Amino acid sequence: MPELTIGHLAERSGVATSTIRFYESRGLVHSRRTTGNQRRYEQSELRRVAFIRAAQRVGLTLDEVAEALATLPDGRTPTKADWHRLSRAWRPRLDEQIRRIELLRERLDGCIGCGCLSLRSCALYNPGDEAAEHGTGAVRLEP
Amino acid sequence: MPELTIGHLAERSGVATSTIRFYESRGLVHSRRTTGNQRRYEQSELRRVAFIRAAQRVGLTLDEVAEALATLPDGRTPTKADWHRLSRAWRPRLDEQIRRIELLRERLDGCIGCGCLSLRSCALYNPGDEAAEHGTGAVRLEP
DNA sequence: CGTCGACTTGAAGTCCCCTTGAGGTCCCGC
DNA sequence: GCGGGACCTCAAGGGGACTTCAAGTCGACG
């Protein structure tokens, strides 16, 4: 079974057919057409869809995904080395995401201790709201 | 300095004034009006804004935030215990988020090893695309 | 008292990512 | 050959979270 209908691609990639058409309209996946004008997908498109969804979870927009996919060779099916190259770049992003959430969690823990959310300018430690004086984003969660 | 203008609230919370008006239109923050119809915010609104931003980072929608804020007592300024109660619930969500990203990272590592993104049904381990047979979301990143 | 930046409103616009609907065609099993 | 489910296109809708705009008004400082 060398080719997939849009329904099969949808089912096996876990995204809606409407989404696949949408992706295709944005050039993120490709298909050939049957004589009856129906889409047929190569197996390798499955990987593109998987890549797109994974990339979104890493925080890329579809434009960024398109940019990344544009660096794939055209004319041949991407090899594992190709996919490897693309997804390797995500590692630091994921690390960073985890770091940020952990930081938030930590701060939350610290702040739960005092019961407030004002962090740097916590009212318990900073009753006069001193941070206001030096105008630096007193309450901001991210510096 | 008991009250803040929208500009000050914006500056100190790190969000745009337009955002604050938007939040207010959704009932997420409150203000009184001067005789000249300008908004004036109590200091405690700063915490509400901080809460909103933090909640968003935890993955809540504004509707969920509103729901959470609705459980605050009306008639009095929320105490630390009130904020504590609200934000305590985030801890597991954050843990879960971290877990999910770590899982993605792991899978990515594993998959980088083989150069593909098809995970459970990686073509190298599953050349006949066996997963297709038992129709369970062969390529899905999240089961 | 004047100036000028900060403030007001409501509607509309934007960005991202899709989903839905209408109206029609294809194709596969019976 | 036919019925019905899967497919087609294109336009519009939706939701979440804001931002921008126009046409003013307010208010603190000099």
Coordinates of C-alpha atoms (C1' of nucleotides) in Angstrom, one line a residue:
Chain A
M1 CA 0.0 0.0 0.0
P2 CA 2.2 2.7 -1.2
E3 CA -0.2 5.7 -1.0
L4 CA -2.6 7.0 1.5
T5 CA -6.0 8.8 1.1
I6 CA -6.5 11.9 3.2
G7 CA -8.7 9.9 5.5
H8 CA -6.0 7.3 6.2
L9 CA -3.4 10.0 6.6
A10 CA -5.6 11.8 9.0
E11 CA -6.4 8.6 11.0
R12 CA -2.8 7.5 11.2
S13 CA -1.4 10.9 12.0
G14 CA -4.2 11.7 14.5
V15 CA -5.1 15.1 12.9
A16 CA -8.4 16.0 11.1
T17 CA -8.7 15.8 7.4
S18 CA -9.6 19.5 7.4
T19 CA -6.3 20.2 9.1
I20 CA -4.4 18.2 6.5
R21 CA -6.0 20.2 3.8
F22 CA -5.2 23.3 5.6
Y23 CA -1.6 22.2 6.0
E24 CA -1.5 21.4 2.3
S25 CA -2.8 24.9 1.5
R26 CA 0.1 26.2 3.4
G27 CA 2.6 24.0 1.6
L28 CA 3.4 21.9 4.6
V29 CA 2.5 18.6 3.1
H30 CA 2.1 17.5 -0.5
S31 CA 0.0 15.2 -2.5
R32 CA -0.6 14.0 -6.0
R33 CA -4.1 13.8 -7.4
T34 CA -6.0 10.8 -8.8
T35 CA -7.8 11.1 -12.0
G36 CA -10.8 11.8 -9.9
N37 CA -9.0 14.7 -8.3
Q38 CA -8.6 13.0 -4.9
R39 CA -5.4 13.5 -2.9
R40 CA -3.0 10.6 -2.5
Y41 CA -0.1 10.9 0.0
E42 CA 3.2 9.1 0.1
Q43 CA 4.0 7.3 3.3
S44 CA 6.7 9.9 3.9
E45 CA 4.0 12.6 4.3
L46 CA 3.2 10.8 7.5
R47 CA 6.5 11.9 8.9
R48 CA 6.0 15.4 7.7
V49 CA 2.7 15.6 9.7
A50 CA 4.4 14.0 12.7
F51 CA 7.1 16.6 12.3
I52 CA 4.7 19.4 12.2
R53 CA 2.8 18.4 15.3
A54 CA 6.0 17.8 17.2
A55 CA 7.3 21.1 16.1
Q56 CA 4.2 22.8 17.3
R57 CA 4.6 21.3 20.6
V58 CA 8.1 22.6 20.7
G59 CA 6.6 26.0 20.2
L60 CA 7.2 26.7 16.5
T61 CA 4.5 28.5 14.5
L62 CA 3.5 27.0 11.2
D63 CA 5.5 29.6 9.4
E64 CA 8.6 28.4 11.2
V65 CA 7.7 24.9 10.5
A66 CA 7.4 25.8 6.8
E67 CA 10.8 27.4 7.0
A68 CA 12.3 24.3 8.5
L69 CA 10.6 22.0 6.0
A70 CA 11.9 24.2 3.2
T71 CA 15.4 23.2 4.0
L72 CA 14.6 19.6 3.2
P73 CA 15.9 18.5 -0.1
D74 CA 13.4 18.5 -2.9
G75 CA 13.5 15.9 -5.5
R76 CA 14.0 13.0 -3.0
T77 CA 12.4 11.7 0.0
P78 CA 14.0 13.0 3.2
T79 CA 16.4 10.6 4.8
K80 CA 16.8 10.0 8.5
A81 CA 19.7 12.4 8.5
D82 CA 17.5 15.1 7.1
W83 CA 14.9 14.7 9.9
H84 CA 17.7 14.3 12.4
R85 CA 19.1 17.7 11.3
L86 CA 15.8 19.4 11.7
S87 CA 14.8 18.0 15.0
R88 CA 18.2 18.3 16.6
A89 CA 17.6 22.0 16.9
W90 CA 14.7 21.4 19.2
R91 CA 16.6 19.9 22.0
P92 CA 17.8 23.3 23.5
R93 CA 14.3 24.7 23.1
L94 CA 12.8 21.9 25.0
D95 CA 15.5 22.2 27.7
E96 CA 14.7 25.9 27.9
Q97 CA 11.0 25.3 28.2
I98 CA 11.5 22.9 31.0
R99 CA 13.8 25.3 32.7
R100 CA 11.2 28.1 32.5
I101 CA 8.4 26.0 33.8
E102 CA 10.6 24.8 36.7
L103 CA 11.5 28.4 37.4
L104 CA 7.8 29.3 37.6
R105 CA 7.2 26.3 39.8
E106 CA 9.9 27.3 42.1
R107 CA 8.8 30.9 42.3
L108 CA 5.3 29.6 42.9
D109 CA 6.5 27.5 45.8
G110 CA 8.4 30.4 47.3
C111 CA 5.4 32.6 46.8
I112 CA 2.9 30.1 48.1
G113 CA 5.0 30.3 51.3
C114 CA 4.0 33.9 51.6
G115 CA 0.7 33.5 50.0
C116 CA 1.0 36.2 47.4
L117 CA 2.1 36.4 43.8
S118 CA 4.0 39.6 43.7
L119 CA 7.3 37.8 43.9
R120 CA 10.2 40.3 43.9
S121 CA 8.0 42.9 45.5
C122 CA 6.1 40.7 47.7
A123 CA 4.1 42.8 50.1
L124 CA 5.3 40.8 53.1
Y125 CA 8.9 41.7 52.4
N126 CA 8.2 44.9 50.8
P127 CA 5.3 46.5 52.6
G128 CA 5.9 50.0 51.3
D129 CA 5.9 48.6 47.9
E130 CA 9.5 49.7 47.6
A131 CA 9.9 48.3 44.2
A132 CA 7.7 51.0 42.9
E133 CA 10.4 53.5 43.7
H134 CA 12.9 52.3 41.2
G135 CA 10.3 51.7 38.6
T136 CA 11.6 48.3 37.6
G137 CA 8.8 46.0 36.7
A138 CA 7.9 45.4 40.3
V139 CA 5.4 42.6 39.9
R140 CA 6.4 41.1 36.6
L141 CA 6.7 37.4 36.7
E142 CA 9.3 37.3 34.0
P143 CA 12.1 39.9 34.4
Chain B
M1 CA -0.1 56.1 47.1
P2 CA -3.2 54.0 47.5
E3 CA -4.4 53.8 43.9
L4 CA -2.9 53.3 40.5
T5 CA -3.7 54.7 37.1
I6 CA -4.0 52.2 34.3
G7 CA -0.7 53.4 33.0
H8 CA 1.0 52.6 36.3
L9 CA -0.7 49.3 36.7
A10 CA 0.4 48.5 33.2
E11 CA 4.0 49.5 33.8
R12 CA 4.3 47.7 37.1
S13 CA 2.6 44.5 35.9
G14 CA 4.4 44.5 32.6
V15 CA 1.2 44.3 30.4
A16 CA -0.1 46.8 28.0
T17 CA -2.8 49.2 29.0
S18 CA -5.0 47.8 26.2
T19 CA -4.6 44.4 27.8
I20 CA -5.7 45.7 31.1
R21 CA -8.8 47.3 29.6
F22 CA -9.4 44.0 27.9
Y23 CA -9.1 42.1 31.1
E24 CA -11.4 44.5 32.8
S25 CA -14.0 44.1 30.0
R26 CA -13.8 40.4 30.8
G27 CA -14.2 41.0 34.5
L28 CA -10.8 39.8 35.4
V29 CA -9.8 43.0 37.1
H30 CA -11.8 45.9 38.6
S31 CA -11.4 49.6 39.0
R32 CA -13.3 52.6 40.3
R33 CA -13.6 55.7 38.2
T34 CA -12.5 59.2 39.0
T35 CA -15.0 62.1 38.5
G36 CA -13.3 62.4 35.1
N37 CA -14.1 58.8 34.3
Q38 CA -10.6 57.5 34.5
R39 CA -9.8 54.2 36.0
R40 CA -8.1 53.9 39.4
Y41 CA -6.9 50.5 40.6
E42 CA -6.2 49.3 44.1
Q43 CA -2.8 47.9 44.8
S44 CA -4.4 44.5 45.1
E45 CA -5.3 44.5 41.4
L46 CA -1.6 44.2 40.8
R47 CA -1.8 40.8 42.3
R48 CA -4.7 39.9 40.2
V49 CA -2.8 40.8 37.1
A50 CA 0.2 38.8 38.3
F51 CA -2.1 35.9 38.9
I52 CA -3.6 36.1 35.5
R53 CA -0.3 36.1 33.8
A54 CA 1.0 33.3 35.9
A55 CA -2.1 31.3 35.3
Q56 CA -1.7 31.8 31.6
R57 CA 1.7 30.4 31.8
V58 CA 0.4 27.5 33.6
G59 CA -1.9 26.9 30.6
L60 CA -5.2 28.3 31.8
T61 CA -7.5 30.1 29.4
L62 CA -8.9 33.5 30.5
D63 CA -12.2 31.8 31.1
E64 CA -10.6 29.4 33.5
V65 CA -8.8 32.3 35.1
A66 CA -12.1 34.1 35.5
E67 CA -13.6 31.0 37.1
A68 CA -10.7 30.7 39.5
L69 CA -10.9 34.4 40.4
A70 CA -14.7 34.1 40.9
T71 CA -14.0 31.9 43.9
L72 CA -12.2 34.7 45.6
P73 CA -14.3 36.3 48.3
D74 CA -16.1 39.5 47.2
G75 CA -16.4 42.3 49.6
R76 CA -12.9 42.0 50.9
T77 CA -9.4 42.1 49.5
P78 CA -8.1 38.6 49.0
T79 CA -5.7 37.4 51.7
K80 CA -2.6 35.4 51.1
A81 CA -4.5 32.3 52.0
D82 CA -6.9 33.1 49.2
W83 CA -4.1 33.4 46.6
H84 CA -2.5 30.4 48.1
R85 CA -5.6 28.3 47.6
L86 CA -5.9 29.3 44.0
S87 CA -2.3 28.8 43.0
R88 CA -1.8 25.6 44.9
A89 CA -3.7 23.8 42.3
W90 CA -1.2 24.7 39.6
R91 CA 1.6 22.7 41.0
P92 CA 0.4 19.4 39.5
R93 CA -0.2 21.1 36.2
L94 CA 3.3 22.4 36.1
D95 CA 4.6 19.0 37.0
E96 CA 2.6 17.5 34.3
Q97 CA 3.8 20.0 31.8
I98 CA 7.4 19.3 32.6
R99 CA 6.7 15.6 32.4
R100 CA 5.2 16.0 28.9
I101 CA 8.0 18.1 27.6
E102 CA 10.6 15.7 29.0
L103 CA 8.7 12.8 27.4
L104 CA 8.8 14.6 24.1
R105 CA 12.5 15.3 24.5
E106 CA 13.2 11.7 25.4
R107 CA 11.2 10.4 22.4
L108 CA 13.0 12.9 20.3
D109 CA 16.3 11.6 21.5
G110 CA 15.3 8.1 20.8
C111 CA 14.0 9.0 17.5
I112 CA 17.0 11.1 16.6
G113 CA 18.9 8.0 17.1
C114 CA 17.0 6.4 14.2
G115 CA 16.5 9.7 12.3
C116 CA 12.8 9.5 11.9
L117 CA 9.8 10.8 13.8
S118 CA 7.5 8.0 13.6
L119 CA 8.2 6.8 17.1
R120 CA 6.1 3.8 17.9
S121 CA 6.0 2.7 14.4
C122 CA 9.5 3.8 13.4
A123 CA 10.2 2.5 10.0
L124 CA 13.5 1.1 11.1
Y125 CA 11.9 -1.1 13.6
N126 CA 8.7 -1.5 11.8
P127 CA 9.6 -1.6 8.1
G128 CA 6.3 -3.0 7.0
D129 CA 4.5 -0.3 8.9
E130 CA 2.9 -2.9 11.0
A131 CA 1.2 -0.4 13.2
A132 CA -1.1 0.3 10.3
E133 CA -2.5 -3.1 10.7
H134 CA -4.0 -2.7 14.1
G135 CA -5.2 0.8 13.3
T136 CA -4.0 2.4 16.4
G137 CA -2.7 5.8 15.7
A138 CA 0.5 4.6 14.3
V139 CA 2.4 7.8 14.1
R140 CA 0.8 9.9 16.7
L141 CA 3.1 11.7 19.0
E142 CA 0.7 11.6 21.9
P143 CA -1.1 8.3 22.4
Chain C
dC1 C1' -4.4 79.2 31.9
dG2 C1' -2.2 76.5 28.6
dT3 C1' 0.0 72.5 27.1
dC4 C1' 0.7 67.9 26.4
dG5 C1' 0.9 63.4 27.7
dA6 C1' -2.1 60.1 29.7
dC7 C1' -6.7 58.7 29.6
dT8 C1' -11.6 57.6 27.5
dT9 C1' -14.9 54.7 24.2
dG10 C1' -16.5 51.2 20.9
dA11 C1' -15.7 49.0 16.9
dA12 C1' -12.8 47.0 14.0
dG13 C1' -8.5 44.7 13.0
dT14 C1' -4.9 41.1 13.7
dC15 C1' -2.6 36.8 14.3
dC16 C1' -2.7 32.0 14.7
dC17 C1' -4.8 27.8 13.8
dC18 C1' -8.0 25.6 12.3
dT19 C1' -13.4 24.1 11.6
dT20 C1' -17.8 24.3 9.3
dG21 C1' -20.9 24.5 5.6
dA22 C1' -22.8 24.3 1.2
dG23 C1' -23.0 22.1 -2.9
dG24 C1' -21.2 18.7 -5.5
dT25 C1' -18.1 14.3 -7.1
dC26 C1' -15.8 9.8 -6.6
dC27 C1' -15.5 5.1 -5.7
dC28 C1' -16.2 0.6 -3.5
dG29 C1' -19.0 -3.2 -1.9
dC30 C1' -23.3 -5.3 -2.6
Chain D
dG1 C1' -25.9 -0.2 -11.2
dC2 C1' -26.6 1.9 -7.0
dG3 C1' -26.3 3.6 -2.4
dG4 C1' -23.6 5.8 0.8
dG5 C1' -19.5 7.1 2.8
dA6 C1' -15.3 9.5 1.6
dC7 C1' -13.7 12.9 -1.0
dC8 C1' -13.7 17.8 -3.5
dT9 C1' -13.6 23.3 -3.4
dC10 C1' -14.1 27.7 -1.6
dA11 C1' -15.9 30.9 1.5
dA12 C1' -17.0 31.9 5.8
dG13 C1' -16.9 31.2 10.8
dG14 C1' -14.8 30.7 15.3
dG15 C1' -12.0 31.2 19.3
dG16 C1' -8.4 33.0 22.0
dA17 C1' -6.0 36.9 23.1
dC18 C1' -5.2 41.0 22.2
dT19 C1' -4.0 45.7 19.4
dT20 C1' -5.2 49.6 16.8
dC21 C1' -7.9 53.4 15.5
dA22 C1' -10.5 57.7 15.7
dA23 C1' -12.1 61.3 18.1
dG24 C1' -12.1 63.1 21.7
dT25 C1' -11.4 64.3 27.4
dC26 C1' -8.6 64.6 31.8
dG27 C1' -5.3 66.3 34.7
dA28 C1' -0.6 67.5 36.5
dC29 C1' 3.1 70.8 35.8
dG30 C1' 4.9 75.3 34.7

